[in-house]
Coordinates of C-alpha atoms in Angstrom, one line a residue:
X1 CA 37.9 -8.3 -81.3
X2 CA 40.6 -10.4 -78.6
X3 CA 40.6 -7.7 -76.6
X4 CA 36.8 -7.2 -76.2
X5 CA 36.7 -10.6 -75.7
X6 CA 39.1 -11.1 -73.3
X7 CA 37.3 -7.4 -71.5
X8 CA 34.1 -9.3 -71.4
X9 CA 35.8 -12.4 -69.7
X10 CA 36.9 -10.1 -67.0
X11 CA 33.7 -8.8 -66.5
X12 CA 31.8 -12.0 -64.6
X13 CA 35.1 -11.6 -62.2
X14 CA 34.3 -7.9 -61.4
X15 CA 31.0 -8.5 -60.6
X16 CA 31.4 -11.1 -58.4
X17 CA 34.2 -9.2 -56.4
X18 CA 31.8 -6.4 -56.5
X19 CA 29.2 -9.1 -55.0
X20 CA 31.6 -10.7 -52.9
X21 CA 32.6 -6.9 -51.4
X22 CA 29.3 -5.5 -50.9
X23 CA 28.2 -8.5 -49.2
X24 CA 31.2 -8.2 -46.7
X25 CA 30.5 -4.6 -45.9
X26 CA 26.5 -5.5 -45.2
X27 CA 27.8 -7.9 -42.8
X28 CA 30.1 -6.1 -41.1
X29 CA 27.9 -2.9 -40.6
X30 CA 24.6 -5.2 -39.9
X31 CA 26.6 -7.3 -37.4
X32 CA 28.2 -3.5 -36.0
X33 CA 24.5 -2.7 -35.6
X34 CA 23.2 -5.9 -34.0
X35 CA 26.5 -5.6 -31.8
X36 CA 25.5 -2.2 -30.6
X37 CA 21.6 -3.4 -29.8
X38 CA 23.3 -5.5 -28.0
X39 CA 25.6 -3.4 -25.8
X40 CA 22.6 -1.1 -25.4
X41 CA 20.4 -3.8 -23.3
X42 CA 23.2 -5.2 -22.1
X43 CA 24.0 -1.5 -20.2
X44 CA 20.3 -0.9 -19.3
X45 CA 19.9 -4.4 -17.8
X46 CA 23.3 -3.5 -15.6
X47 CA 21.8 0.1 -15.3
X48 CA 18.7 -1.3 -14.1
X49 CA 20.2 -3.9 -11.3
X50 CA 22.9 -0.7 -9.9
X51 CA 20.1 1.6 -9.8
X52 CA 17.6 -1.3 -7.7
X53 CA 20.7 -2.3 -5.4
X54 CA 20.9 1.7 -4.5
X55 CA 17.7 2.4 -3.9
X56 CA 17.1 -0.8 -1.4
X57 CA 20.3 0.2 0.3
X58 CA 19.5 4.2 0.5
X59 CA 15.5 3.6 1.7
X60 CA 16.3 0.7 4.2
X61 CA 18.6 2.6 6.1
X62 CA 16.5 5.9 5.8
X63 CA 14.3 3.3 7.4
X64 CA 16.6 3.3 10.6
X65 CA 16.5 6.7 11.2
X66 CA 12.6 6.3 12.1
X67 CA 13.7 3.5 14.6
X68 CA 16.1 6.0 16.0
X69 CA 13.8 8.7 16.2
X70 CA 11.5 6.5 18.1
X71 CA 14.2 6.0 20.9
X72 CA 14.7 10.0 20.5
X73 CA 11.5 10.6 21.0
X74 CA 11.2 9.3 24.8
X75 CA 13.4 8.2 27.3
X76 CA 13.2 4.7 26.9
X77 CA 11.6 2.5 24.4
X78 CA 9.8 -0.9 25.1
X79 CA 9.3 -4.5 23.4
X80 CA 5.9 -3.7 22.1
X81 CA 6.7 0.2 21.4
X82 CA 9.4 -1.6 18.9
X83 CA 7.4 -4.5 17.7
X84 CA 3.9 -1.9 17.5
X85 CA 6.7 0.5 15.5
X86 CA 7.9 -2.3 12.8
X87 CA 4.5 -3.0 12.4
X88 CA 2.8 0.5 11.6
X89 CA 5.7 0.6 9.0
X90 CA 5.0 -2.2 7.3
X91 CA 8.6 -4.2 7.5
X92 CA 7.3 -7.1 5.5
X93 CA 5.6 -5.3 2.3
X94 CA 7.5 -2.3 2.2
X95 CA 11.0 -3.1 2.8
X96 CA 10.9 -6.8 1.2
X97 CA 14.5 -7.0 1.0
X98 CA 15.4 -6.8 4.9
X99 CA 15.3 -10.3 6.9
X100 CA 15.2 -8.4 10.2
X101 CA 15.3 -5.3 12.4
X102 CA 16.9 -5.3 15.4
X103 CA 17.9 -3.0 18.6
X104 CA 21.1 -3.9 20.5
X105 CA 21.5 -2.3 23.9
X106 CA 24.8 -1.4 25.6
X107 CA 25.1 -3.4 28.3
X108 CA 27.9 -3.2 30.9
X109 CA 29.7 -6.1 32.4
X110 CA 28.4 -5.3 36.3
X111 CA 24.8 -4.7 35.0
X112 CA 24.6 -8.2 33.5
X113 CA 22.2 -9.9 35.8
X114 CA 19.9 -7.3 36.2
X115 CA 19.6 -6.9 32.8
X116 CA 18.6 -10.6 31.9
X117 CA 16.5 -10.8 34.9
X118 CA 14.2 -7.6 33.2
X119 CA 14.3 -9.8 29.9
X120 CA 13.1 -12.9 31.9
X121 CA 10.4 -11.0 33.3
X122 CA 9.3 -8.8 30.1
X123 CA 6.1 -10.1 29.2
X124 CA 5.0 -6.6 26.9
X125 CA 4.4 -8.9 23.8
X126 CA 4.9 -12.5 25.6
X127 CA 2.5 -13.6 28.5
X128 CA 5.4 -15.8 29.5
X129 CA 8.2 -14.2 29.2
X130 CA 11.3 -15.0 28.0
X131 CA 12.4 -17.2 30.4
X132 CA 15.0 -19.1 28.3
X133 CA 17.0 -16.0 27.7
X134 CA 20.8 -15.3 28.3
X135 CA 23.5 -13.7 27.0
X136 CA 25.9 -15.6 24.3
X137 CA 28.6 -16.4 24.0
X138 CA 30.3 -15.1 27.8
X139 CA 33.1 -12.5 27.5
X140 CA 35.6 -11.0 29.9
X141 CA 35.2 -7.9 28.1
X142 CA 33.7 -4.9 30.4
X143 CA 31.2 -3.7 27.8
X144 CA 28.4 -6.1 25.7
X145 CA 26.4 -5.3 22.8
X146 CA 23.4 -7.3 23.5
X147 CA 20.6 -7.9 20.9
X148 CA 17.6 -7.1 22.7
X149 CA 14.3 -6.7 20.4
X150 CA 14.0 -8.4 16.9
X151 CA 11.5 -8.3 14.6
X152 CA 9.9 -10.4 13.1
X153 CA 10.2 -11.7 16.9
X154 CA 9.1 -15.3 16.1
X155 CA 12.4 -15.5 13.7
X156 CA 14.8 -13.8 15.7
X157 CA 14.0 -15.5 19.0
X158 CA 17.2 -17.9 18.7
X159 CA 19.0 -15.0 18.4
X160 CA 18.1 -12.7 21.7
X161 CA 20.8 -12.2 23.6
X162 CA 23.8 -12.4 21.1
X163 CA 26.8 -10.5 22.2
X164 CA 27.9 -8.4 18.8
X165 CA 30.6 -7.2 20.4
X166 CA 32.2 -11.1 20.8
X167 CA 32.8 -10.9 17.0
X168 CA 35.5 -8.8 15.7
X169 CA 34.1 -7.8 12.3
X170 CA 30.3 -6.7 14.2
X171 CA 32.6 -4.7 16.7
X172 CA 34.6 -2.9 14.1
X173 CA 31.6 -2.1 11.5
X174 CA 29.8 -0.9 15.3
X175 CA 33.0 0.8 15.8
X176 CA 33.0 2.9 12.8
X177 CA 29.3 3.7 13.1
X178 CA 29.9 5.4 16.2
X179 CA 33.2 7.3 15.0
X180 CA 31.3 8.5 11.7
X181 CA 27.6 8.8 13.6
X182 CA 25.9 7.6 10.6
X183 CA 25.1 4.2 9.3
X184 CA 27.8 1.9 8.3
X185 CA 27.3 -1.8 6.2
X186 CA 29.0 -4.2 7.2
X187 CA 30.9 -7.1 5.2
X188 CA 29.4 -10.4 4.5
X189 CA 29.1 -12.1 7.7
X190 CA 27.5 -15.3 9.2
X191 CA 24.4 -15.4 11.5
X192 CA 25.0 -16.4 14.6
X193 CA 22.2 -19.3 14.7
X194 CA 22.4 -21.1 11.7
X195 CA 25.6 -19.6 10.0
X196 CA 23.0 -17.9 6.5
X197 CA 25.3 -15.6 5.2
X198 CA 24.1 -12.1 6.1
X199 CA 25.3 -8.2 5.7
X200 CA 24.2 -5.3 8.3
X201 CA 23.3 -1.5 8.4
X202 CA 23.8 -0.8 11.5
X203 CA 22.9 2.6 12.7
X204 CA 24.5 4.1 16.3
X205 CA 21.4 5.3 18.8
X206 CA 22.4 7.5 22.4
X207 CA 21.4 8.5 25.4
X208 CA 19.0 11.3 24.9
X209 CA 20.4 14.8 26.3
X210 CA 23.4 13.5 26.1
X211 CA 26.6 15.2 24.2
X212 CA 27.6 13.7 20.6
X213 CA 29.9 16.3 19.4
X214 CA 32.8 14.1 20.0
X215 CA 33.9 10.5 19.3
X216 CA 34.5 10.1 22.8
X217 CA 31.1 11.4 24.2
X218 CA 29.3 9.8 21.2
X219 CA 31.4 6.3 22.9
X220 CA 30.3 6.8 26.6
X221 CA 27.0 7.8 25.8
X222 CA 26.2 5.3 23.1
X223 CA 23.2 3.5 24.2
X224 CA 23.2 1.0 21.8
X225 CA 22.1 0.2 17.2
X226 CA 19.3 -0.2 15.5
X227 CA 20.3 -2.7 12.6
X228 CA 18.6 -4.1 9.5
X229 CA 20.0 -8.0 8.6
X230 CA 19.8 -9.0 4.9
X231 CA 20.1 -12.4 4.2
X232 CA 22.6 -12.3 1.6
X233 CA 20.5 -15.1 -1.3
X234 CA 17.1 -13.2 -0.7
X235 CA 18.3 -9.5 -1.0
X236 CA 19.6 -10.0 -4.5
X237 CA 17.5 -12.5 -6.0
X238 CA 14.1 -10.5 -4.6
X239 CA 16.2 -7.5 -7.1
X240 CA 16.5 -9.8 -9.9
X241 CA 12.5 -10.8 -9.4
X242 CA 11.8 -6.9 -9.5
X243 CA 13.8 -6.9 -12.6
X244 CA 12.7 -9.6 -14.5
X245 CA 15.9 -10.6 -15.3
X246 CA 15.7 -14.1 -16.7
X247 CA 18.7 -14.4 -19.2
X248 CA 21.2 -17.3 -19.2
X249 CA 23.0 -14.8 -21.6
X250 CA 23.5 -12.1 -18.8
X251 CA 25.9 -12.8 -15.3
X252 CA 27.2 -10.4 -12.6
X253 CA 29.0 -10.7 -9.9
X254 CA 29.3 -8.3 -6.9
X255 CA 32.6 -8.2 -4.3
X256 CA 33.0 -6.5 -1.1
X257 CA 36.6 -6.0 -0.4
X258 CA 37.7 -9.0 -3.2
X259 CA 35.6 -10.9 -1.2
X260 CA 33.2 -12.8 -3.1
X261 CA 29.4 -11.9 -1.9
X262 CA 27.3 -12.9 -4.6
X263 CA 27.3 -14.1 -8.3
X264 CA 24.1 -14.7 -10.2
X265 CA 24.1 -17.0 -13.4
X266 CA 28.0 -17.6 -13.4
X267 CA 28.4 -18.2 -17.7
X268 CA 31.2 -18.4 -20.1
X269 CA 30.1 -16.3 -22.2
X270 CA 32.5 -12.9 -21.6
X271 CA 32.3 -10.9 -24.7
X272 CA 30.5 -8.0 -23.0
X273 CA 31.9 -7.1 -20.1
X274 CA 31.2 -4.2 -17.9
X275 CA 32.9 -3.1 -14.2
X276 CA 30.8 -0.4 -11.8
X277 CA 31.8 0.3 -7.9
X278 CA 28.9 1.2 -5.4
X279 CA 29.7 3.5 -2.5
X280 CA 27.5 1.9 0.1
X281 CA 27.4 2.6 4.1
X282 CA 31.5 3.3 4.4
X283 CA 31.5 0.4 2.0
X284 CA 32.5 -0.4 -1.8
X285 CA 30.8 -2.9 -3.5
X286 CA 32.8 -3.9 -6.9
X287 CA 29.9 -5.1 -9.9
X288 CA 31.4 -7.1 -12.4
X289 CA 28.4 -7.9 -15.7
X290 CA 29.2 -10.2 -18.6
X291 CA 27.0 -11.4 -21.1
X292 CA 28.2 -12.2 -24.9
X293 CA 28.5 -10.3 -28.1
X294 CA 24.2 -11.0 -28.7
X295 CA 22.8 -10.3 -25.6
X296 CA 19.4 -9.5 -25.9
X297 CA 19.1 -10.2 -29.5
X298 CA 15.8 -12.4 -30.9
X299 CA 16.5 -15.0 -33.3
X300 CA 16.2 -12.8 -36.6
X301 CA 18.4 -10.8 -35.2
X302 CA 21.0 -12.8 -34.4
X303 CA 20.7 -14.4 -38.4
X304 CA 20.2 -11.1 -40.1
X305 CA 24.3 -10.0 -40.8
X306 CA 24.4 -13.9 -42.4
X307 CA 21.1 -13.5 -44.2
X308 CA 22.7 -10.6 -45.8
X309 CA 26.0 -12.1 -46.7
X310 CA 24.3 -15.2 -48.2
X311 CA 22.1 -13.0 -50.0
X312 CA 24.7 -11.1 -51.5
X313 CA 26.5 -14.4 -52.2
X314 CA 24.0 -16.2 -54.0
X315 CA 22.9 -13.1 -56.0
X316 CA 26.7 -12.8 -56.8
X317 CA 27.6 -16.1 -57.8
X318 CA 24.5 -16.4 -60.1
X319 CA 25.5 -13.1 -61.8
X320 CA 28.7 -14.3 -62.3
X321 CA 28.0 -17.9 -64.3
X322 CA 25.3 -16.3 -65.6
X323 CA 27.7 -13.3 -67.2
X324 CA 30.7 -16.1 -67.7
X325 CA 28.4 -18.3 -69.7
X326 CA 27.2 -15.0 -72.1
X327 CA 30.8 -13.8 -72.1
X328 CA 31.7 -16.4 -74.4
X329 CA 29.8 -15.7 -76.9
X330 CA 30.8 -12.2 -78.5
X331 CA 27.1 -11.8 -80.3
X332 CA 25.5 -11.9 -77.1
X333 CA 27.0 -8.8 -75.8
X334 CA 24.7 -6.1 -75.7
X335 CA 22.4 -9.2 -73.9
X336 CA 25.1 -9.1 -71.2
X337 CA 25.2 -5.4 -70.6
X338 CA 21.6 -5.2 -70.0
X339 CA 21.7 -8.5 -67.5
X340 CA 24.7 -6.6 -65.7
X341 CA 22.4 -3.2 -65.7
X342 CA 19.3 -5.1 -64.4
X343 CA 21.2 -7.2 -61.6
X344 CA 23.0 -4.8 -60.3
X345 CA 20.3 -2.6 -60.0
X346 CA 18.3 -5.4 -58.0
X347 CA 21.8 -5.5 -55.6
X348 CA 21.7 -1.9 -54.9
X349 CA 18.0 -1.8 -54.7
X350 CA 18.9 -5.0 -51.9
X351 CA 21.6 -2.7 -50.4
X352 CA 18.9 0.1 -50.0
X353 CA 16.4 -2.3 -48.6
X354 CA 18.9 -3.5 -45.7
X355 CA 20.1 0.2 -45.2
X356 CA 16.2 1.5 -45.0
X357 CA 15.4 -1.6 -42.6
X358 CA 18.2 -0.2 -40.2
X359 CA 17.4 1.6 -37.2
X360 CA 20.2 3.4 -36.6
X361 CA 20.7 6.6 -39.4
X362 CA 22.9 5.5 -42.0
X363 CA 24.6 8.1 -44.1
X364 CA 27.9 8.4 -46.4
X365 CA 29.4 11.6 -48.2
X366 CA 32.1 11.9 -51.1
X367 CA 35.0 12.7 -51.0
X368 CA 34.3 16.5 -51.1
X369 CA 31.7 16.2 -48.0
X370 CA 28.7 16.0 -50.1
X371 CA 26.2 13.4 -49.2
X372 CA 25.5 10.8 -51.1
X373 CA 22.8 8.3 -49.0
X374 CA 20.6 8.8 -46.8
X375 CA 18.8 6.5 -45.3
X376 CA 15.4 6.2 -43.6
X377 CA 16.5 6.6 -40.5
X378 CA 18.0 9.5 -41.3
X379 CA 15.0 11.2 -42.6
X380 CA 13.3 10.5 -39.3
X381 CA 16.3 11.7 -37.1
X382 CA 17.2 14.9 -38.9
X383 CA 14.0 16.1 -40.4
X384 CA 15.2 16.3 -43.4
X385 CA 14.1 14.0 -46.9
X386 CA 16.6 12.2 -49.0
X387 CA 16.0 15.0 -51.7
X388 CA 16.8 17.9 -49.8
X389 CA 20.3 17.1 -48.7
X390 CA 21.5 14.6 -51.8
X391 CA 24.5 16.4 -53.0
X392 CA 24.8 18.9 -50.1
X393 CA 27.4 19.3 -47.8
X394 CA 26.6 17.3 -44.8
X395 CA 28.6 19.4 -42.2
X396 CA 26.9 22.3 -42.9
X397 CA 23.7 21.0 -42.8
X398 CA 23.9 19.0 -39.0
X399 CA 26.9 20.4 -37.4
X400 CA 26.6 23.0 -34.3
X401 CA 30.1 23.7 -33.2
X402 CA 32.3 25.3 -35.9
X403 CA 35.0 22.7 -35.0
X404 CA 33.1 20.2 -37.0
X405 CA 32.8 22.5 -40.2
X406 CA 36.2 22.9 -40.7
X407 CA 36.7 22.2 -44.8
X408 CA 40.4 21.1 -44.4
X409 CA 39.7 18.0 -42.8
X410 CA 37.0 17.0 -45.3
X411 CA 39.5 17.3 -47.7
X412 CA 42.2 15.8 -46.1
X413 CA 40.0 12.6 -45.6
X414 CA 39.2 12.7 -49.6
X415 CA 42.9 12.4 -50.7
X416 CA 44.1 10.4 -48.3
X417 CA 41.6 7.8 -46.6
X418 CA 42.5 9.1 -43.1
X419 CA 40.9 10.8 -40.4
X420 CA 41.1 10.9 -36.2
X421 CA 37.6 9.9 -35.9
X422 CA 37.5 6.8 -37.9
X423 CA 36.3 3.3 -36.1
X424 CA 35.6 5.1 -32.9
X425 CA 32.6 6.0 -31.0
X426 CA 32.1 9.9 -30.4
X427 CA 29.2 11.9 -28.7
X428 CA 28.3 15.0 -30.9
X429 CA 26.0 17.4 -30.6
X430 CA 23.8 18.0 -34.2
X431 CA 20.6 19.4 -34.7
X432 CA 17.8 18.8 -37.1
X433 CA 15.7 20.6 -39.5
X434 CA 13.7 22.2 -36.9
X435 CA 16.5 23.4 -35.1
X436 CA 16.6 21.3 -32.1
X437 CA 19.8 20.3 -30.6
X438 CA 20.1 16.8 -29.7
X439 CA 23.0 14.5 -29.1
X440 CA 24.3 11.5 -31.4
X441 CA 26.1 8.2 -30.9
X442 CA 28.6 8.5 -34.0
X443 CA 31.0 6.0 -35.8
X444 CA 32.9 6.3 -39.1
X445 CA 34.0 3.8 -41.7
X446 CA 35.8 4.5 -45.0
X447 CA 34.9 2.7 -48.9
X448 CA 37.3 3.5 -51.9
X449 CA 34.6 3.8 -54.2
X450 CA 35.5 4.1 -58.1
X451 CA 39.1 5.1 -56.8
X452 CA 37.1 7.7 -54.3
X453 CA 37.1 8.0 -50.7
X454 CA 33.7 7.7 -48.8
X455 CA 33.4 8.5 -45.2
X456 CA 30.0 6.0 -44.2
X457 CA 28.7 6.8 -40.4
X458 CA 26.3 5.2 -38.3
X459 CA 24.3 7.4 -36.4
X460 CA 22.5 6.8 -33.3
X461 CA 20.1 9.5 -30.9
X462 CA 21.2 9.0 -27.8
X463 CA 19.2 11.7 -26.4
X464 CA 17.1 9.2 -24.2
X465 CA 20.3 7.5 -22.7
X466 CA 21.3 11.2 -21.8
X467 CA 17.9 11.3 -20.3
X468 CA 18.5 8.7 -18.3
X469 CA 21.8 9.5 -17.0
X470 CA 20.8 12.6 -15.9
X471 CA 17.0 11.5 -14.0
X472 CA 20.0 9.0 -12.4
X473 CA 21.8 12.1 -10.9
X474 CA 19.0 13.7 -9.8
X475 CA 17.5 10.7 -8.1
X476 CA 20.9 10.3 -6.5
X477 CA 20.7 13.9 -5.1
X478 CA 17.0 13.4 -4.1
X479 CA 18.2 10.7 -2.3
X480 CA 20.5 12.7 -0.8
X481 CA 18.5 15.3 0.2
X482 CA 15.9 13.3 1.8
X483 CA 18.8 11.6 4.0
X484 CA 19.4 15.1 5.1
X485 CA 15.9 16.1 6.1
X486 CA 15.6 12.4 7.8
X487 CA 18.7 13.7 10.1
X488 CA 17.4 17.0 10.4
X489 CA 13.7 15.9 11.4
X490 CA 15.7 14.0 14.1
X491 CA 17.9 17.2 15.2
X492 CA 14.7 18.5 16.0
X493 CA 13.0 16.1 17.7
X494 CA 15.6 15.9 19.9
X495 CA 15.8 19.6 20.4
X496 CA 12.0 19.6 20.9
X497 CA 12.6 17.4 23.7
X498 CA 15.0 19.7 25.6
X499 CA 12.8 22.2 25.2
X500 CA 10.2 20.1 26.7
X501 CA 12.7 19.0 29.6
X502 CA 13.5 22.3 30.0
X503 CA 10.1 24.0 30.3
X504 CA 8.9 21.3 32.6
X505 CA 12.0 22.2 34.9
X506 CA 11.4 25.6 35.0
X507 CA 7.8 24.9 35.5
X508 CA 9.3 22.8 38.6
X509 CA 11.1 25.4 40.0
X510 CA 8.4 27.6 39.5

């Protein structure tokens, strides 16, 4: 009779531990879950800002090749040619992210005067001219790099006339332009009339029917750059707009050279932190994100792991004064046995609720492989009910490689508690009832359950994300192709007009 009694005063202990435990595990696989929601946003928002900053960069300079097609296209190119040009494309409400377009012209020391004078006296878009203008600041260098046209014109009218070639980062980015003959970007720099803090594309333009094989005919015949200006502020914050980023939980920074050129929404908050590099124009752009561990989370969500454990808590601690008070009393004791049956039924039945209301597939097998739960999720991911696989040997049922069959390791797992793949994140490819392959997001915990081993894994489709990844790599190489046929339209063009030049002086001759 003591030793029932003292059995029965055990129990309310147990089942509070029980309580205690199951809470603990609800937390930590609800929090896992939140955490991964988390990191998931937290990526596509990142995704999402990389993928605008690429394409601005990749169509505004495919929008300089059309400037220099317009200078290959004839032998010379005037004021309202350019402005008519800038306007036909739209500058303002298709490329929103560019402050200006320019033209700079090669201008040697000895031609100085006559070129101003022609400036003074161009009046293609002004009736006045431009009688104010002169070249800045003076030089005793033999060549200038003059900028000539701007447009908007209005805006850029301070800055007619600048020598580039007086700075020595505008001469090197120029520099490397003409060595690679393509366009180059240039680091952060400051405008020349009221010091905003700007970066180029310049792109190199010469002297039609001219050689360009080498660096040193592509130098003496270089007649000057077309070059876009972003005003450092308004390019990134016109790609958050597009974005609709408006999180104080979310911060990046971006450097040129571990040189700082912007930072948006600087926060202390570093939990999540991710690092990208950007292959821009010759240059590489370092992207630093950080946001915290609930980025992206609404309030529930955030609560949810703590609703759990309190839940689990409170359920525990009544079941435990509730069976200590019974326990006492040795006549009660079958009345205890059912309370135990009934409440820990209703904490199961909790358990299944939570695992059901996951979104993620939530399944755990014996130690012999067999599977024991399977949740909702599941069902939905793998086409297959709760009733068909209970009991059934879950590698053989999702597994495609015949690595992932293997029986040994199963086992190995169920003796010992230990396995390669537990707490990490692997990519496997499964398939479901219909047969279709698709990939999964997979990690693995491990329960000692009645003295047994249980594998319990968290399964995510990350079929979309592959998706995404690879309509990212294809856009990349559309990209890329379109860059080509921009250069090869050009090659054309300008072999169009030697064909022209050509037939006209044979028709001379003739």
């Amino acid at each position: 009779m003591k030793k029932e009694y003292a059995v029965n005063l055990i129990l309310p202990f147990i089942l509070l531990a029980l309580f205690l435990g199951g809470g603990a595990v609800s937390f930590y696989y609800i929090q896992k879950n939140m955490s991964w929601q988390s990191r998931s946003k937290f990526d596509a928002q990142a995704f999402e800002i990389i993928a605008l900053i690429n394409l601005r960069i990749n169509r505004d300079t495919n929008m300089l090749y059309g400037f220099k097609g317009l200078y290959a296209a004839s032998k010379s190119v005037e004021r309202n040619e350019f402005e008519s040009y800038a306007n036909t494309i739209d500058l303002a409400n298709n490329y929103p992210g560019i402050s200006s377009v320019s033209f700079h012209s090669k201008v040697l020391k000895e031609e100085l005067e006559f070129f101003s004078d022609n400036v003074k006296n161009d009046i293609s878009t002004n009736p006045e001219g431009y009688k104010n203008f002169q070249i800045f600041p003076a030089s005793e260098d033999r060549e200038y790099m003059v900028a000539l046209y701007g447009y908007p014109e209005k805006e850029n009218l301070a800055g007619l006339g600048f020598n580039s070639y007086s700075d020595p980062i505008r001469t090197e980015t120029m520099n490397r332009a003409v060595i690679d003959n393509g366009p180059i970007l240039s680091p952060k720099i400051l405008l020349a009339t009221d010091n905003t803090p700007v970066f180029n594309i310049v792109l190199p333009i010469f002297q039609n029917n001219k050689p360009t094989e080498t660096q040193e005919e592509r130098q003496n015949n270089l007649l000057g750059f077309a070059m876009a200006s972003f005003k450092i502020d308004r390019f990134f914050n016109n790609i958050i707009n597009e974005s609709q980023l408006d999180n104080k939980e979310f911060a990046f920074t971006i450097y040129d050279d571990n040189n700082l050129l912007y930072a948006y929404n600087d926060t202390n908050n570093k939990n999540l932190i991710r690092s990208d590099e950007l292959e821009l124009g010759g240059r590489t752009w370092k992207i630093n994100f950080y946001g915290n561990t609930q980025y992206g989370l609404n309030k529930f969500e955030k609560s949810a792991p703590w609703l759990a454990l309190t839940a689990f808590i409170i359920s525990g601690v009544f079941i435990f004064l509730f069976v200590y008070s019974l326990s006492i009393s040795q006549k009660r004791a079958v009345d205890i046995a059912k309370t135990i049956t009934r409440e820990i039924k209703e904490s199961e039945e909790k358990f299944r609720v939570i695992t059901e209301a996951a979104k993620d597939a939530i399944i755990m097998m014996d130690e012999k492989g067999r599977i024991v739960l399977w949740n909702k999720a599941a069902e939905e991911m793998f086409g297959y009910q709760e009733d068909e696989v209970k009991n059934k040997e879950l590698h053989n049922i999702i597994t495609v490689k015949k690595e992932h069959q293997k029986k040994e390791n199963i086992l190995n797992f169920g003796k010992t508690g230990e396995s390669d793949v537990l707490g990490k994140n692997i990519e496997v490819e499964v398939k479901r009832k219909s047969g279709e392959i698709f990939n999964i997001e997979l990690t693995v915990a491990k329960a000692n359950l009645d003295n047994r081993w249980h594998a319990i894994g968290i399964v995510r489709d990350i079929t979309e994300r592959k998706k995404n990844e690879r309509l990212e790599k294809e856009r990349a190489e559309e990209l890329a192709r379109m860059n080509r046929l921009m250069i090869g339209r050009e090659l054309k063009m300008i072999e169009l007009k030697k064909e022209i030049e050509k037939f006209k002086k044979q028709k001379k001759d003739d």
